[in-house]
């Protein structure tokens, strides 16, 4: 991608997503993703109704009347964006393909974290770990993450979610908010997903495209598989196509949904041919109601 064109795209995404963050997501992000715990803030005189378990006995003994410790939530979080860069993310029947949607979603989450003074890191993966950018703060860092998602040219084309989650489990030791952005056209990641889900606050962002579910009755179509590089003509009117293609899509979707439910892991589904604002807002509201 030409540098000038890339900068223009990054700037466009920054303007669009910053507005959404300020209008819609900033407060929700703050309220539904909690800090790691409580940290000591100050000591003050005891007031009726205070929890006696918080009495600071050393200060109380020194002044002759009770003082209590005051704690506040430790707000700083670490956010990890795990973005699938496999060939299937280049598909899109609307104005934007899945990869572009992934970049815009990454921007929203990165700017929400920035607004709350949180650190953000990035893992790009295919069937191998393509790049890891350790968590940092700051606008310059956030813009770099967006540039990487937009313009990175991966070595691999296929998808290996299991390997990506195993890498995360070893690379990120402290508890983090992890957004796994993928179309989840993969299997075999159920065990490690549950492990990561217990260690981190893991959220799956599922990128779909309605056209993938409507490939029926279009006659003879030339298919290019970006993950294998294969090209072939397929008769979408044939019964074999309907059985094989839709059964595969259904199996992968059922697999993903079942392990997310059994692992107690939240997810939000985004259709690349439609606006992602409504499903994101509904997701944040759902998390907020739960809290």
PDB file of C-alpha atoms in Angstrom:
ATOM      1  CA  UNK A   1       0.000   0.000   0.000  1.00  0.00           C
ATOM      2  CA  UNK A   2       1.376   3.419  -0.984  1.00  0.00           C
ATOM      3  CA  UNK A   3       2.438   5.384   2.089  1.00  0.00           C
ATOM      4  CA  UNK A   4       0.373   8.467   1.176  1.00  0.00           C
ATOM      5  CA  UNK A   5      -2.759   6.390   0.593  1.00  0.00           C
ATOM      6  CA  UNK A   6      -2.169   4.490   3.843  1.00  0.00           C
ATOM      7  CA  UNK A   7      -1.844   7.694   5.867  1.00  0.00           C
ATOM      8  CA  UNK A   8      -5.053   8.973   4.283  1.00  0.00           C
ATOM      9  CA  UNK A   9      -6.893   5.790   5.259  1.00  0.00           C
ATOM     10  CA  UNK A  10      -5.533   5.879   8.806  1.00  0.00           C
ATOM     11  CA  UNK A  11      -6.566   9.521   9.144  1.00  0.00           C
ATOM     12  CA  UNK A  12     -10.062   8.732   7.848  1.00  0.00           C
ATOM     13  CA  UNK A  13     -10.436   5.876  10.323  1.00  0.00           C
ATOM     14  CA  UNK A  14      -9.098   8.051  13.151  1.00  0.00           C
ATOM     15  CA  UNK A  15     -11.649  10.812  12.464  1.00  0.00           C
ATOM     16  CA  UNK A  16     -14.564   8.393  12.106  1.00  0.00           C
ATOM     17  CA  UNK A  17     -13.785   6.163  15.080  1.00  0.00           C
ATOM     18  CA  UNK A  18     -12.767   8.974  17.443  1.00  0.00           C
ATOM     19  CA  UNK A  19     -16.214  10.484  16.929  1.00  0.00           C
ATOM     20  CA  UNK A  20     -17.877   7.165  17.698  1.00  0.00           C
ATOM     21  CA  UNK A  21     -15.728   6.699  20.785  1.00  0.00           C
ATOM     22  CA  UNK A  22     -16.600  10.160  22.116  1.00  0.00           C
ATOM     23  CA  UNK A  23     -20.314   9.812  21.345  1.00  0.00           C
ATOM     24  CA  UNK A  24     -21.056   6.176  22.066  1.00  0.00           C
ATOM     25  CA  UNK A  25     -18.389   3.938  23.485  1.00  0.00           C
ATOM     26  CA  UNK A  26     -16.212   5.794  25.962  1.00  0.00           C
ATOM     27  CA  UNK A  27     -18.556   5.641  28.951  1.00  0.00           C
ATOM     28  CA  UNK A  28     -19.648   2.088  28.184  1.00  0.00           C
ATOM     29  CA  UNK A  29     -16.050   0.902  27.853  1.00  0.00           C
ATOM     30  CA  UNK A  30     -15.185   2.448  31.223  1.00  0.00           C
ATOM     31  CA  UNK A  31     -18.159   0.910  32.982  1.00  0.00           C
ATOM     32  CA  UNK A  32     -18.025  -2.641  31.602  1.00  0.00           C
ATOM     33  CA  UNK A  33     -14.297  -3.339  31.699  1.00  0.00           C
ATOM     34  CA  UNK A  34     -13.137  -3.169  35.274  1.00  0.00           C
ATOM     35  CA  UNK A  35      -9.665  -2.626  36.702  1.00  0.00           C
ATOM     36  CA  UNK A  36      -7.560  -5.358  38.281  1.00  0.00           C
ATOM     37  CA  UNK A  37      -8.708  -4.643  41.830  1.00  0.00           C
ATOM     38  CA  UNK A  38      -8.664  -2.045  44.595  1.00  0.00           C
ATOM     39  CA  UNK A  39      -5.663   0.016  45.612  1.00  0.00           C
ATOM     40  CA  UNK A  40      -5.038   2.131  48.726  1.00  0.00           C
ATOM     41  CA  UNK A  41      -5.843   5.830  48.232  1.00  0.00           C
ATOM     42  CA  UNK A  42      -5.750   7.604  51.634  1.00  0.00           C
ATOM     43  CA  UNK A  43      -6.573   7.527  55.353  1.00  0.00           C
ATOM     44  CA  UNK A  44      -9.429   9.595  56.791  1.00  0.00           C
ATOM     45  CA  UNK A  45     -11.337   9.817  60.060  1.00  0.00           C
ATOM     46  CA  UNK A  46     -13.936   7.152  60.743  1.00  0.00           C
ATOM     47  CA  UNK A  47     -17.532   8.035  59.837  1.00  0.00           C
ATOM     48  CA  UNK A  48     -20.708   6.256  60.903  1.00  0.00           C
ATOM     49  CA  UNK A  49     -21.421   3.488  58.431  1.00  0.00           C
ATOM     50  CA  UNK A  50     -17.776   2.814  57.504  1.00  0.00           C
ATOM     51  CA  UNK A  51     -16.679  -0.811  57.417  1.00  0.00           C
ATOM     52  CA  UNK A  52     -14.765  -1.464  60.664  1.00  0.00           C
ATOM     53  CA  UNK A  53     -12.575  -3.933  58.748  1.00  0.00           C
ATOM     54  CA  UNK A  54     -10.949  -0.924  57.064  1.00  0.00           C
ATOM     55  CA  UNK A  55      -9.821   0.698  60.335  1.00  0.00           C
ATOM     56  CA  UNK A  56      -6.128   1.582  60.255  1.00  0.00           C
ATOM     57  CA  UNK A  57      -5.118   0.600  63.786  1.00  0.00           C
ATOM     58  CA  UNK A  58      -1.674   2.205  63.636  1.00  0.00           C
ATOM     59  CA  UNK A  59      -3.059   5.648  62.723  1.00  0.00           C
ATOM     60  CA  UNK A  60      -5.956   5.174  65.172  1.00  0.00           C
ATOM     61  CA  UNK A  61      -3.531   4.465  68.033  1.00  0.00           C
ATOM     62  CA  UNK A  62      -1.416   7.473  67.102  1.00  0.00           C
ATOM     63  CA  UNK A  63      -4.296  10.003  67.143  1.00  0.00           C
ATOM     64  CA  UNK A  64      -6.506   8.432  69.791  1.00  0.00           C
ATOM     65  CA  UNK A  65      -9.648   8.109  67.632  1.00  0.00           C
ATOM     66  CA  UNK A  66     -10.515   5.841  64.693  1.00  0.00           C
ATOM     67  CA  UNK A  67      -9.238   6.305  61.147  1.00  0.00           C
ATOM     68  CA  UNK A  68     -10.090   4.121  58.142  1.00  0.00           C
ATOM     69  CA  UNK A  69      -8.247   3.232  54.960  1.00  0.00           C
ATOM     70  CA  UNK A  70      -9.924   4.392  51.750  1.00  0.00           C
ATOM     71  CA  UNK A  71      -9.512   2.304  48.610  1.00  0.00           C
ATOM     72  CA  UNK A  72     -10.312   3.069  44.995  1.00  0.00           C
ATOM     73  CA  UNK A  73     -10.545   0.929  41.908  1.00  0.00           C
ATOM     74  CA  UNK A  74      -7.259   0.347  40.131  1.00  0.00           C
ATOM     75  CA  UNK A  75      -8.427   1.488  36.712  1.00  0.00           C
ATOM     76  CA  UNK A  76      -5.445   0.908  34.470  1.00  0.00           C
ATOM     77  CA  UNK A  77      -6.035  -2.030  32.172  1.00  0.00           C
ATOM     78  CA  UNK A  78      -4.069  -3.857  29.536  1.00  0.00           C
ATOM     79  CA  UNK A  79      -5.963  -4.408  26.286  1.00  0.00           C
ATOM     80  CA  UNK A  80      -4.771  -6.913  23.695  1.00  0.00           C
ATOM     81  CA  UNK A  81      -6.154  -6.849  20.151  1.00  0.00           C
ATOM     82  CA  UNK A  82      -5.771 -10.229  18.454  1.00  0.00           C
ATOM     83  CA  UNK A  83      -6.510  -9.754  14.759  1.00  0.00           C
ATOM     84  CA  UNK A  84      -6.856 -12.542  12.210  1.00  0.00           C
ATOM     85  CA  UNK A  85      -4.949 -11.624   9.021  1.00  0.00           C
ATOM     86  CA  UNK A  86      -5.704 -14.787   7.042  1.00  0.00           C
ATOM     87  CA  UNK A  87      -6.829 -14.684   3.419  1.00  0.00           C
ATOM     88  CA  UNK A  88     -10.528 -15.044   4.220  1.00  0.00           C
ATOM     89  CA  UNK A  89     -10.487 -11.582   5.853  1.00  0.00           C
ATOM     90  CA  UNK A  90     -10.016 -10.069   2.373  1.00  0.00           C
ATOM     91  CA  UNK A  91     -13.594 -11.069   1.512  1.00  0.00           C
ATOM     92  CA  UNK A  92     -16.353  -8.481   1.575  1.00  0.00           C
ATOM     93  CA  UNK A  93     -19.554  -8.040  -0.434  1.00  0.00           C
ATOM     94  CA  UNK A  94     -20.089  -4.433   0.687  1.00  0.00           C
ATOM     95  CA  UNK A  95     -17.915  -1.339   0.456  1.00  0.00           C
ATOM     96  CA  UNK A  96     -15.456  -2.747   3.012  1.00  0.00           C
ATOM     97  CA  UNK A  97     -13.918  -6.162   3.374  1.00  0.00           C
ATOM     98  CA  UNK A  98     -13.502  -7.920   6.717  1.00  0.00           C
ATOM     99  CA  UNK A  99      -9.926  -6.688   7.126  1.00  0.00           C
ATOM    100  CA  UNK A 100     -11.021  -3.061   6.820  1.00  0.00           C
ATOM    101  CA  UNK A 101     -13.769  -3.672   9.388  1.00  0.00           C
ATOM    102  CA  UNK A 102     -11.182  -5.297  11.665  1.00  0.00           C
ATOM    103  CA  UNK A 103      -9.031  -2.157  11.371  1.00  0.00           C
ATOM    104  CA  UNK A 104     -11.941   0.133  12.265  1.00  0.00           C
ATOM    105  CA  UNK A 105     -12.971  -2.034  15.217  1.00  0.00           C
ATOM    106  CA  UNK A 106      -9.347  -2.075  16.396  1.00  0.00           C
ATOM    107  CA  UNK A 107      -9.328   1.720  16.186  1.00  0.00           C
ATOM    108  CA  UNK A 108     -12.503   2.045  18.266  1.00  0.00           C
ATOM    109  CA  UNK A 109     -11.122  -0.245  20.955  1.00  0.00           C
ATOM    110  CA  UNK A 110      -7.672   1.364  20.900  1.00  0.00           C
ATOM    111  CA  UNK A 111      -9.068   4.911  21.209  1.00  0.00           C
ATOM    112  CA  UNK A 112     -11.477   3.804  23.959  1.00  0.00           C
ATOM    113  CA  UNK A 113      -8.497   2.392  25.854  1.00  0.00           C
ATOM    114  CA  UNK A 114      -6.486   5.566  25.157  1.00  0.00           C
ATOM    115  CA  UNK A 115      -9.290   7.739  26.530  1.00  0.00           C
ATOM    116  CA  UNK A 116      -9.243   5.657  29.723  1.00  0.00           C
ATOM    117  CA  UNK A 117      -5.435   5.745  30.016  1.00  0.00           C
ATOM    118  CA  UNK A 118      -5.104   2.008  29.351  1.00  0.00           C
ATOM    119  CA  UNK A 119      -2.319   0.206  27.528  1.00  0.00           C
ATOM    120  CA  UNK A 120      -2.993  -1.514  24.189  1.00  0.00           C
ATOM    121  CA  UNK A 121      -1.047  -4.269  22.452  1.00  0.00           C
ATOM    122  CA  UNK A 122      -1.530  -6.113  19.163  1.00  0.00           C
ATOM    123  CA  UNK A 123      -1.125  -9.686  17.959  1.00  0.00           C
ATOM    124  CA  UNK A 124      -1.515 -10.300  14.227  1.00  0.00           C
ATOM    125  CA  UNK A 125      -1.888 -13.953  13.251  1.00  0.00           C
ATOM    126  CA  UNK A 126      -2.658 -16.303  10.371  1.00  0.00           C
ATOM    127  CA  UNK A 127      -1.552 -19.929  10.608  1.00  0.00           C
ATOM    128  CA  UNK A 128       1.504 -18.431  12.320  1.00  0.00           C
ATOM    129  CA  UNK A 129       2.207 -15.504  14.605  1.00  0.00           C
ATOM    130  CA  UNK A 130       2.810 -12.638  12.212  1.00  0.00           C
ATOM    131  CA  UNK A 131       3.560  -9.793  14.632  1.00  0.00           C
ATOM    132  CA  UNK A 132       3.391  -8.910  18.322  1.00  0.00           C
ATOM    133  CA  UNK A 133       3.446  -5.285  19.468  1.00  0.00           C
ATOM    134  CA  UNK A 134       3.683  -5.089  23.288  1.00  0.00           C
ATOM    135  CA  UNK A 135       1.111  -2.970  25.152  1.00  0.00           C
ATOM    136  CA  UNK A 136       1.818   0.757  25.445  1.00  0.00           C
ATOM    137  CA  UNK A 137      -0.100   3.980  25.938  1.00  0.00           C
ATOM    138  CA  UNK A 138      -0.430   7.035  23.715  1.00  0.00           C
ATOM    139  CA  UNK A 139      -2.032   8.261  20.517  1.00  0.00           C
ATOM    140  CA  UNK A 140       1.058   7.613  18.371  1.00  0.00           C
ATOM    141  CA  UNK A 141       1.098   3.994  19.520  1.00  0.00           C
ATOM    142  CA  UNK A 142      -2.641   3.575  18.821  1.00  0.00           C
ATOM    143  CA  UNK A 143      -2.247   4.970  15.295  1.00  0.00           C
ATOM    144  CA  UNK A 144       0.624   2.563  14.689  1.00  0.00           C
ATOM    145  CA  UNK A 145      -1.629  -0.384  15.581  1.00  0.00           C
ATOM    146  CA  UNK A 146      -4.246   0.786  13.073  1.00  0.00           C
ATOM    147  CA  UNK A 147      -1.597   1.153  10.355  1.00  0.00           C
ATOM    148  CA  UNK A 148      -0.397  -2.392  11.006  1.00  0.00           C
ATOM    149  CA  UNK A 149      -3.874  -3.921  10.726  1.00  0.00           C
ATOM    150  CA  UNK A 150      -4.537  -1.978   7.511  1.00  0.00           C
ATOM    151  CA  UNK A 151      -1.290  -2.543   5.680  1.00  0.00           C
ATOM    152  CA  UNK A 152       0.508  -5.578   7.121  1.00  0.00           C
ATOM    153  CA  UNK A 153       1.348  -8.199   4.510  1.00  0.00           C
ATOM    154  CA  UNK A 154       1.246 -11.593   6.239  1.00  0.00           C
ATOM    155  CA  UNK A 155       3.483 -14.500   5.346  1.00  0.00           C
ATOM    156  CA  UNK A 156       0.703 -17.023   5.914  1.00  0.00           C
ATOM    157  CA  UNK A 157      -2.763 -17.252   4.376  1.00  0.00           C
ATOM    158  CA  UNK A 158      -4.562 -19.832   6.521  1.00  0.00           C
ATOM    159  CA  UNK A 159      -5.981 -19.600  10.055  1.00  0.00           C
ATOM    160  CA  UNK A 160      -4.722 -21.166  13.292  1.00  0.00           C
ATOM    161  CA  UNK A 161      -6.613 -19.724  16.252  1.00  0.00           C
ATOM    162  CA  UNK A 162      -5.266 -22.415  18.599  1.00  0.00           C
ATOM    163  CA  UNK A 163      -1.656 -21.359  17.973  1.00  0.00           C
ATOM    164  CA  UNK A 164      -2.516 -17.669  18.367  1.00  0.00           C
ATOM    165  CA  UNK A 165      -4.190 -18.245  21.751  1.00  0.00           C
ATOM    166  CA  UNK A 166      -1.276 -20.387  22.945  1.00  0.00           C
ATOM    167  CA  UNK A 167       1.100 -17.579  22.031  1.00  0.00           C
ATOM    168  CA  UNK A 168      -1.041 -15.059  23.915  1.00  0.00           C
ATOM    169  CA  UNK A 169      -1.114 -17.329  26.960  1.00  0.00           C
ATOM    170  CA  UNK A 170       2.702 -17.315  27.122  1.00  0.00           C
ATOM    171  CA  UNK A 171       3.364 -13.734  25.987  1.00  0.00           C
ATOM    172  CA  UNK A 172       0.871 -11.890  28.228  1.00  0.00           C
ATOM    173  CA  UNK A 173       1.314 -12.906  31.860  1.00  0.00           C
ATOM    174  CA  UNK A 174      -0.956 -10.420  33.636  1.00  0.00           C
ATOM    175  CA  UNK A 175      -4.713 -10.423  33.268  1.00  0.00           C
ATOM    176  CA  UNK A 176      -5.844  -8.415  30.241  1.00  0.00           C
ATOM    177  CA  UNK A 177      -8.914  -7.549  28.200  1.00  0.00           C
ATOM    178  CA  UNK A 178      -8.453  -9.595  25.015  1.00  0.00           C
ATOM    179  CA  UNK A 179     -10.468  -8.912  21.865  1.00  0.00           C
ATOM    180  CA  UNK A 180     -10.140 -11.801  19.416  1.00  0.00           C
ATOM    181  CA  UNK A 181     -11.174 -10.425  15.992  1.00  0.00           C
ATOM    182  CA  UNK A 182     -11.670 -13.139  13.378  1.00  0.00           C
ATOM    183  CA  UNK A 183     -14.197 -14.834  11.107  1.00  0.00           C
ATOM    184  CA  UNK A 184     -13.457 -18.020  13.098  1.00  0.00           C
ATOM    185  CA  UNK A 185     -13.295 -20.279  10.042  1.00  0.00           C
ATOM    186  CA  UNK A 186     -11.216 -22.744  12.001  1.00  0.00           C
ATOM    187  CA  UNK A 187     -11.490 -25.621  14.469  1.00  0.00           C
ATOM    188  CA  UNK A 188      -9.443 -27.265  17.218  1.00  0.00           C
ATOM    189  CA  UNK A 189      -9.104 -24.273  19.553  1.00  0.00           C
ATOM    190  CA  UNK A 190     -11.689 -25.259  22.187  1.00  0.00           C
ATOM    191  CA  UNK A 191      -9.314 -26.293  25.013  1.00  0.00           C
ATOM    192  CA  UNK A 192      -6.953 -23.309  24.797  1.00  0.00           C
ATOM    193  CA  UNK A 193      -9.901 -20.914  24.395  1.00  0.00           C
ATOM    194  CA  UNK A 194     -11.292 -22.067  27.748  1.00  0.00           C
ATOM    195  CA  UNK A 195      -7.860 -21.714  29.377  1.00  0.00           C
ATOM    196  CA  UNK A 196      -7.397 -18.174  28.050  1.00  0.00           C
ATOM    197  CA  UNK A 197     -10.985 -17.308  28.988  1.00  0.00           C
ATOM    198  CA  UNK A 198     -10.275 -18.133  32.629  1.00  0.00           C
ATOM    199  CA  UNK A 199      -7.024 -16.168  32.712  1.00  0.00           C
ATOM    200  CA  UNK A 200      -8.160 -13.085  30.772  1.00  0.00           C
ATOM    201  CA  UNK A 201     -11.395 -11.250  30.012  1.00  0.00           C
ATOM    202  CA  UNK A 202     -11.732 -12.684  26.517  1.00  0.00           C
ATOM    203  CA  UNK A 203     -14.229 -11.282  23.996  1.00  0.00           C
ATOM    204  CA  UNK A 204     -14.760 -12.767  20.550  1.00  0.00           C
ATOM    205  CA  UNK A 205     -15.578 -10.340  17.736  1.00  0.00           C
ATOM    206  CA  UNK A 206     -16.939 -12.474  14.911  1.00  0.00           C
ATOM    207  CA  UNK A 207     -16.670 -11.025  11.398  1.00  0.00           C
ATOM    208  CA  UNK A 208     -19.305 -12.358   9.021  1.00  0.00           C
ATOM    209  CA  UNK A 209     -20.587 -11.386   5.594  1.00  0.00           C
ATOM    210  CA  UNK A 210     -24.179 -12.059   4.600  1.00  0.00           C
ATOM    211  CA  UNK A 211     -23.087 -13.085   1.089  1.00  0.00           C
ATOM    212  CA  UNK A 212     -21.285 -16.083   2.568  1.00  0.00           C
ATOM    213  CA  UNK A 213     -24.670 -17.409   3.668  1.00  0.00           C
ATOM    214  CA  UNK A 214     -26.430 -16.614   0.376  1.00  0.00           C
ATOM    215  CA  UNK A 215     -24.220 -18.395  -2.143  1.00  0.00           C
ATOM    216  CA  UNK A 216     -27.083 -20.328  -3.647  1.00  0.00           C
ATOM    217  CA  UNK A 217     -28.800 -20.188  -7.007  1.00  0.00           C
ATOM    218  CA  UNK A 218     -26.207 -17.990  -8.754  1.00  0.00           C
ATOM    219  CA  UNK A 219     -25.271 -20.633 -11.325  1.00  0.00           C
ATOM    220  CA  UNK A 220     -21.641 -21.197 -12.300  1.00  0.00           C
ATOM    221  CA  UNK A 221     -19.268 -19.008 -10.274  1.00  0.00           C
ATOM    222  CA  UNK A 222     -15.487 -18.729 -10.339  1.00  0.00           C
ATOM    223  CA  UNK A 223     -14.155 -19.176  -6.804  1.00  0.00           C
ATOM    224  CA  UNK A 224     -10.761 -18.069  -5.566  1.00  0.00           C
ATOM    225  CA  UNK A 225      -9.761 -19.364  -2.139  1.00  0.00           C
ATOM    226  CA  UNK A 226      -7.388 -16.727  -0.677  1.00  0.00           C
ATOM    227  CA  UNK A 227      -6.214 -19.115   2.043  1.00  0.00           C
ATOM    228  CA  UNK A 228      -5.081 -21.889  -0.334  1.00  0.00           C
ATOM    229  CA  UNK A 229      -4.646 -19.915  -3.551  1.00  0.00           C
ATOM    230  CA  UNK A 230      -6.851 -22.395  -5.393  1.00  0.00           C
ATOM    231  CA  UNK A 231      -9.211 -21.344  -8.192  1.00  0.00           C
ATOM    232  CA  UNK A 232     -12.154 -23.383  -9.474  1.00  0.00           C
ATOM    233  CA  UNK A 233     -15.612 -23.039 -11.006  1.00  0.00           C
ATOM    234  CA  UNK A 234     -18.528 -24.085  -8.813  1.00  0.00           C
ATOM    235  CA  UNK A 235     -22.162 -24.646  -9.761  1.00  0.00           C
ATOM    236  CA  UNK A 236     -24.062 -22.967  -6.911  1.00  0.00           C
ATOM    237  CA  UNK A 237     -27.297 -24.516  -8.185  1.00  0.00           C
ATOM    238  CA  UNK A 238     -26.102 -28.058  -7.533  1.00  0.00           C
ATOM    239  CA  UNK A 239     -27.237 -30.072  -4.542  1.00  0.00           C
ATOM    240  CA  UNK A 240     -23.666 -31.164  -3.767  1.00  0.00           C
ATOM    241  CA  UNK A 241     -22.543 -27.558  -3.394  1.00  0.00           C
ATOM    242  CA  UNK A 242     -25.408 -26.759  -1.063  1.00  0.00           C
ATOM    243  CA  UNK A 243     -24.683 -29.786   1.116  1.00  0.00           C
ATOM    244  CA  UNK A 244     -20.901 -29.403   1.261  1.00  0.00           C
ATOM    245  CA  UNK A 245     -20.549 -25.620   1.487  1.00  0.00           C
ATOM    246  CA  UNK A 246     -23.392 -24.806   3.839  1.00  0.00           C
ATOM    247  CA  UNK A 247     -22.703 -27.835   6.016  1.00  0.00           C
ATOM    248  CA  UNK A 248     -19.111 -26.633   6.488  1.00  0.00           C
ATOM    249  CA  UNK A 249     -20.220 -23.094   7.377  1.00  0.00           C
ATOM    250  CA  UNK A 250     -22.887 -24.419   9.744  1.00  0.00           C
ATOM    251  CA  UNK A 251     -20.449 -26.822  11.429  1.00  0.00           C
ATOM    252  CA  UNK A 252     -17.853 -24.099  12.047  1.00  0.00           C
ATOM    253  CA  UNK A 253     -20.473 -21.674  13.378  1.00  0.00           C
ATOM    254  CA  UNK A 254     -21.994 -24.293  15.680  1.00  0.00           C
ATOM    255  CA  UNK A 255     -18.524 -25.239  16.938  1.00  0.00           C
ATOM    256  CA  UNK A 256     -17.646 -21.625  17.741  1.00  0.00           C
ATOM    257  CA  UNK A 257     -20.951 -20.869  19.440  1.00  0.00           C
ATOM    258  CA  UNK A 258     -20.897 -24.011  21.581  1.00  0.00           C
ATOM    259  CA  UNK A 259     -17.406 -23.480  22.985  1.00  0.00           C
ATOM    260  CA  UNK A 260     -18.035 -19.779  23.614  1.00  0.00           C
ATOM    261  CA  UNK A 261     -21.190 -20.641  25.557  1.00  0.00           C
ATOM    262  CA  UNK A 262     -19.622 -23.529  27.485  1.00  0.00           C
ATOM    263  CA  UNK A 263     -16.567 -21.397  28.293  1.00  0.00           C
ATOM    264  CA  UNK A 264     -18.670 -18.438  29.454  1.00  0.00           C
ATOM    265  CA  UNK A 265     -17.004 -16.196  26.885  1.00  0.00           C
ATOM    266  CA  UNK A 266     -18.760 -13.140  25.472  1.00  0.00           C
ATOM    267  CA  UNK A 267     -18.937 -12.538  21.746  1.00  0.00           C
ATOM    268  CA  UNK A 268     -20.430 -10.037  19.315  1.00  0.00           C
ATOM    269  CA  UNK A 269     -21.189 -10.772  15.658  1.00  0.00           C
ATOM    270  CA  UNK A 270     -20.430  -8.121  13.025  1.00  0.00           C
ATOM    271  CA  UNK A 271     -21.623  -8.265   9.411  1.00  0.00           C
ATOM    272  CA  UNK A 272     -19.070  -6.570   7.168  1.00  0.00           C
ATOM    273  CA  UNK A 273     -21.821  -5.518   4.752  1.00  0.00           C
ATOM    274  CA  UNK A 274     -23.657  -3.563   7.468  1.00  0.00           C
ATOM    275  CA  UNK A 275     -22.884  -0.993  10.163  1.00  0.00           C
ATOM    276  CA  UNK A 276     -21.043  -2.352  13.200  1.00  0.00           C
ATOM    277  CA  UNK A 277     -22.271   0.467  15.478  1.00  0.00           C
ATOM    278  CA  UNK A 278     -25.559  -1.150  16.554  1.00  0.00           C
ATOM    279  CA  UNK A 279     -24.157  -4.602  17.491  1.00  0.00           C
ATOM    280  CA  UNK A 280     -21.255  -2.972  19.365  1.00  0.00           C
ATOM    281  CA  UNK A 281     -23.569  -0.668  21.320  1.00  0.00           C
ATOM    282  CA  UNK A 282     -25.836  -3.606  22.166  1.00  0.00           C
ATOM    283  CA  UNK A 283     -22.828  -5.618  23.313  1.00  0.00           C
ATOM    284  CA  UNK A 284     -21.633  -2.850  25.639  1.00  0.00           C
ATOM    285  CA  UNK A 285     -25.148  -2.435  27.042  1.00  0.00           C
ATOM    286  CA  UNK A 286     -25.371  -6.165  27.675  1.00  0.00           C
ATOM    287  CA  UNK A 287     -22.088  -6.085  29.595  1.00  0.00           C
ATOM    288  CA  UNK A 288     -23.215  -3.021  31.524  1.00  0.00           C
ATOM    289  CA  UNK A 289     -26.499  -4.681  32.588  1.00  0.00           C
ATOM    290  CA  UNK A 290     -24.561  -7.683  33.815  1.00  0.00           C
ATOM    291  CA  UNK A 291     -22.293  -5.522  35.973  1.00  0.00           C
TER     292      UNK A 291
END
